[in-house]
Tab-separated table of C-alpha atoms and ligand atoms in Angstrom:
chain	number	residue	atom	x	y	z
A	1	UNK	CA	64.414	107.681	87.036
A	2	UNK	CA	63.269	105.537	89.944
A	3	UNK	CA	65.291	102.457	90.870
A	4	UNK	CA	64.012	99.902	93.403
A	5	UNK	CA	66.625	97.444	94.637
A	6	UNK	CA	65.609	94.161	96.270
A	7	UNK	CA	68.396	92.818	98.463
A	8	UNK	CA	69.207	90.987	101.685
A	9	UNK	CA	72.057	93.473	102.310
A	10	UNK	CA	70.658	97.015	101.922
A	11	UNK	CA	73.538	98.373	104.058
A	12	UNK	CA	75.983	97.477	101.281
A	13	UNK	CA	74.607	100.379	99.226
A	14	UNK	CA	75.122	103.086	101.829
A	15	UNK	CA	78.655	103.906	100.657
A	16	UNK	CA	78.234	103.927	96.886
A	17	UNK	CA	74.850	105.675	96.839
A	18	UNK	CA	75.533	108.460	99.303
A	19	UNK	CA	78.436	110.178	97.579
A	20	UNK	CA	79.555	111.914	94.442
A	21	UNK	CA	77.463	111.735	91.260
A	22	UNK	CA	74.684	109.490	92.611
A	23	UNK	CA	74.169	111.733	95.631
A	24	UNK	CA	74.052	114.731	93.293
A	25	UNK	CA	71.466	113.013	91.089
A	26	UNK	CA	69.326	112.310	94.173
A	27	UNK	CA	69.705	115.890	95.422
A	28	UNK	CA	68.625	117.229	92.005
A	29	UNK	CA	65.630	114.810	92.112
A	30	UNK	CA	66.785	113.258	88.839
A	31	UNK	CA	67.178	109.824	90.426
A	32	UNK	CA	65.365	108.105	93.289
A	33	UNK	CA	66.839	104.936	94.729
A	34	UNK	CA	64.771	102.785	97.103
A	35	UNK	CA	66.206	99.795	98.933
A	36	UNK	CA	63.940	96.900	99.952
A	37	UNK	CA	64.964	94.288	102.502
A	38	UNK	CA	63.830	90.994	100.984
A	39	UNK	CA	63.528	89.385	104.435
A	40	UNK	CA	60.636	91.764	105.199
A	41	UNK	CA	58.618	89.856	102.580
A	42	UNK	CA	59.229	86.415	104.080
A	43	UNK	CA	56.314	84.710	105.810
A	44	UNK	CA	58.721	82.454	107.723
A	45	UNK	CA	59.107	83.211	111.444
A	46	UNK	CA	62.912	83.431	111.017
A	47	UNK	CA	62.546	85.602	107.906
A	48	UNK	CA	64.078	82.861	105.801
A	49	UNK	CA	64.439	83.663	102.087
A	50	UNK	CA	66.363	80.598	100.858
A	51	UNK	CA	66.069	76.816	100.978
A	52	UNK	CA	67.791	73.639	99.793
A	53	UNK	CA	67.702	72.881	96.071
A	54	UNK	CA	65.391	70.086	94.955
A	55	UNK	CA	67.661	67.286	93.688
A	56	UNK	CA	70.256	68.229	96.274
A	57	UNK	CA	73.664	69.676	95.491
A	58	UNK	CA	75.651	72.249	97.385
A	59	UNK	CA	74.246	75.711	98.041
A	60	UNK	CA	70.944	77.296	98.876
A	61	UNK	CA	68.437	78.704	96.405
A	62	UNK	CA	66.499	81.947	96.923
A	63	UNK	CA	62.786	81.200	97.249
A	64	UNK	CA	60.093	82.425	94.901
A	65	UNK	CA	57.476	83.604	97.469
A	66	UNK	CA	59.292	86.525	99.155
A	67	UNK	CA	60.758	87.751	95.852
A	68	UNK	CA	57.396	87.737	94.085
A	69	UNK	CA	55.696	89.312	97.120
A	70	UNK	CA	58.194	92.188	96.994
A	71	UNK	CA	57.978	92.629	93.200
A	72	UNK	CA	54.164	92.585	93.275
A	73	UNK	CA	53.926	95.085	96.121
A	74	UNK	CA	56.058	97.478	94.034
A	75	UNK	CA	54.023	96.813	90.899
A	76	UNK	CA	50.860	97.765	92.772
A	77	UNK	CA	52.253	101.286	93.065
A	78	UNK	CA	53.563	101.813	89.526
A	79	UNK	CA	54.479	100.122	86.244
A	80	UNK	CA	58.071	99.040	85.732
A	81	UNK	CA	59.959	99.204	82.440
A	82	UNK	CA	62.351	96.418	83.426
A	83	UNK	CA	62.792	93.921	86.256
A	84	UNK	CA	66.503	93.207	86.231
A	85	UNK	CA	68.327	90.289	87.828
A	86	UNK	CA	72.081	90.588	88.358
A	87	UNK	CA	73.682	87.359	87.214
A	88	UNK	CA	76.992	86.228	85.708
A	89	UNK	CA	75.058	84.590	82.860
A	90	UNK	CA	73.153	87.748	81.876
A	91	UNK	CA	73.945	90.091	78.983
A	92	UNK	CA	77.198	91.946	79.526
A	93	UNK	CA	76.866	95.508	80.815
A	94	UNK	CA	78.536	97.873	78.356
A	95	UNK	CA	78.071	101.504	77.359
A	96	UNK	CA	75.282	100.892	74.790
A	97	UNK	CA	73.335	98.866	77.404
A	98	UNK	CA	73.840	101.639	79.982
A	99	UNK	CA	72.830	104.317	77.454
A	100	UNK	CA	69.553	102.635	76.591
A	101	UNK	CA	68.671	101.812	80.192
A	102	UNK	CA	69.364	105.382	81.355
A	103	UNK	CA	66.232	106.417	79.403
A	104	UNK	CA	63.932	104.193	81.472
A	105	UNK	CA	61.600	105.589	84.110
A	106	UNK	CA	61.060	102.799	86.658
A	107	UNK	CA	63.372	99.871	87.155
A	108	UNK	CA	63.591	97.052	89.715
A	109	UNK	CA	66.948	95.379	90.341
A	110	UNK	CA	66.927	92.038	92.155
A	111	UNK	CA	70.234	91.039	93.748
A	112	UNK	CA	70.862	87.302	93.786
A	113	UNK	CA	72.762	85.253	96.387
A	114	UNK	CA	73.826	81.710	97.259
A	115	UNK	CA	73.353	79.334	94.293
A	116	UNK	CA	70.923	81.717	92.606
A	117	UNK	CA	67.187	82.226	92.518
A	118	UNK	CA	64.410	79.741	91.791
A	119	UNK	CA	64.332	79.430	88.002
A	120	UNK	CA	60.590	80.196	87.883
A	121	UNK	CA	61.361	83.792	88.910
A	122	UNK	CA	63.737	84.157	85.973
A	123	UNK	CA	61.244	82.625	83.579
A	124	UNK	CA	58.143	84.528	84.636
A	125	UNK	CA	59.064	87.758	86.429
A	126	UNK	CA	62.541	88.917	85.349
A	127	UNK	CA	62.644	90.890	82.091
A	128	UNK	CA	66.416	91.418	81.782
A	129	UNK	CA	69.481	89.697	83.251
A	130	UNK	CA	72.716	91.648	83.450
A	131	UNK	CA	76.278	90.539	84.162
A	132	UNK	CA	79.040	93.000	84.975
A	133	UNK	CA	81.816	90.638	83.875
A	134	UNK	CA	82.953	87.065	83.426
A	135	UNK	CA	83.679	86.335	87.067
A	136	UNK	CA	81.505	85.332	89.993
A	137	UNK	CA	80.785	87.761	92.821
A	138	UNK	CA	79.525	86.664	96.227
A	139	UNK	CA	76.232	88.391	95.570
A	140	UNK	CA	74.459	90.758	93.220
A	141	UNK	CA	74.820	93.900	95.359
A	142	UNK	CA	78.152	95.077	93.965
A	143	UNK	CA	76.909	94.362	90.443
A	144	UNK	CA	73.710	96.354	91.133
A	145	UNK	CA	75.770	99.287	92.435
A	146	UNK	CA	77.898	99.246	89.269
A	147	UNK	CA	74.796	99.117	87.056
A	148	UNK	CA	73.121	101.991	88.935
A	149	UNK	CA	76.253	104.154	88.754
A	150	UNK	CA	76.638	103.552	85.021
A	151	UNK	CA	72.981	104.529	84.384
A	152	UNK	CA	72.518	107.453	86.745
A	153	UNK	CA	75.505	109.445	85.445
A	154	UNK	CA	73.923	109.334	81.970
A	155	UNK	CA	70.575	110.840	82.992
A	156	UNK	CA	70.420	114.284	81.351
A	157	UNK	CA	71.264	116.998	83.874
A	158	UNK	CA	73.100	114.743	86.344
A	159	UNK	CA	76.600	115.676	85.231
A	160	UNK	CA	77.209	119.409	85.455
A	161	UNK	CA	78.616	119.492	81.965
A	162	UNK	CA	76.491	117.477	79.507
A	163	UNK	CA	79.539	116.998	77.305
A	164	UNK	CA	81.403	115.004	79.916
A	165	UNK	CA	79.213	111.921	79.599
A	166	UNK	CA	79.374	112.143	75.810
A	167	UNK	CA	83.168	112.215	75.922
A	168	UNK	CA	83.398	109.166	78.217
A	169	UNK	CA	85.298	106.149	77.047
A	170	UNK	CA	83.184	103.847	74.847
A	171	UNK	CA	80.562	106.484	73.937
A	172	UNK	CA	81.938	106.347	70.383
A	173	UNK	CA	83.278	102.811	70.749
A	174	UNK	CA	86.693	104.215	71.639
A	175	UNK	CA	88.480	104.758	74.929
A	176	UNK	CA	89.037	108.345	76.095
A	177	UNK	CA	92.276	110.219	75.230
A	178	UNK	CA	94.837	111.017	77.961
A	179	UNK	CA	94.244	114.120	80.115
A	180	UNK	CA	96.674	116.416	81.953
A	181	UNK	CA	96.485	119.195	84.531
A	182	UNK	CA	98.860	121.556	86.351
A	183	UNK	CA	101.821	121.735	86.650
A	184	UNK	CA	102.945	121.942	83.031
A	185	UNK	CA	106.288	120.487	84.025
A	186	UNK	CA	106.683	117.933	86.821
A	187	UNK	CA	110.328	116.909	87.322
A	188	UNK	CA	110.939	117.336	83.617
A	189	UNK	CA	107.782	115.455	82.620
A	190	UNK	CA	106.080	117.804	80.161
A	191	UNK	CA	102.437	118.133	79.140
A	192	UNK	CA	102.122	117.577	75.342
A	193	UNK	CA	102.818	120.958	73.682
A	194	UNK	CA	99.725	120.803	71.475
A	195	UNK	CA	97.380	120.953	74.498
A	196	UNK	CA	98.865	124.333	75.421
A	197	UNK	CA	98.637	125.702	71.868
A	198	UNK	CA	95.083	127.069	72.161
A	199	UNK	CA	94.339	125.720	68.666
A	200	UNK	CA	90.969	123.960	69.234
A	201	UNK	CA	90.907	122.216	65.867
A	202	UNK	CA	94.400	120.731	66.233
A	203	UNK	CA	93.629	119.738	69.841
A	204	UNK	CA	90.454	117.907	68.772
A	205	UNK	CA	92.409	116.093	66.030
A	206	UNK	CA	95.109	115.139	68.537
A	207	UNK	CA	92.506	113.806	70.981
A	208	UNK	CA	90.832	111.759	68.271
A	209	UNK	CA	94.172	110.271	67.163
A	210	UNK	CA	95.097	109.441	70.762
A	211	UNK	CA	91.729	107.758	71.332
A	212	UNK	CA	92.140	105.705	68.187
A	213	UNK	CA	95.721	104.734	69.079
A	214	UNK	CA	94.740	103.738	72.645
A	215	UNK	CA	91.744	101.763	71.494
A	216	UNK	CA	93.846	99.856	68.944
A	217	UNK	CA	96.636	99.210	71.436
A	218	UNK	CA	94.518	98.316	74.455
A	219	UNK	CA	91.036	97.353	73.353
A	220	UNK	CA	91.121	95.567	70.009
A	221	UNK	CA	88.007	93.700	71.264
A	222	UNK	CA	85.884	96.861	71.097
A	223	UNK	CA	86.600	98.092	67.530
B	1	ADE	N1	76.363	88.024	90.623
B	1	ADE	C1	77.449	87.270	90.820
B	1	ADE	N2	78.381	87.504	89.915
B	1	ADE	C2	77.890	88.464	89.076
B	1	ADE	C3	78.369	89.120	87.930
B	1	ADE	N3	79.562	88.861	87.416
B	1	ADE	N4	77.580	90.037	87.346
B	1	ADE	C4	76.357	90.286	87.838
B	1	ADE	N5	75.848	89.691	88.913
B	1	ADE	C5	76.597	88.780	89.532
């Protein structure tokens, strides 16, 4: 999968994209992530990418020319399955959305800022708008990083053990069961006996029951 991110803050991605699972996906050549500085596509001598809104009102609006120039220069090189805009009024990112997007080959993610982007970009160039939650971030970069992380870990071969993505919370509409590791006893706090029993069938049943219980208790919205 190739992901092209259009942003005015490419440095914000250095941390999240250079560690852990995403770094591993890049090393294994299963994911390519390219960052594009939007200001490089401005024709203004100060590299301006925003301007006042027609009709006034507080806040600047990101201009159509540099954004379209960047999108079109990418489209000259390859076809894109989706051109995504990160926005609080987009569809909510959840596991089914991440699952389906992890199958795509080429994706552009445009990170918004200020009061948003000129509406004509949304109407004519963006193919999908994604929100990561009902709150407003200062910009789309953190949302883009969350989206990329949720997709890349699902690409077949990225996680060492294929089963681990399938057993994530929400893959079956339920949250994951509790997990334990050594020591078996910490200050009298014991690991549930069943997990030490070696009986795979009973352990699987226990995990399923725990998932169901947790989902009912904590996430009645998702079942
Ligand atoms: N940009 C600002 N807030 C956002 C959100 N909640 N989700 C996606 N993009 C955003």
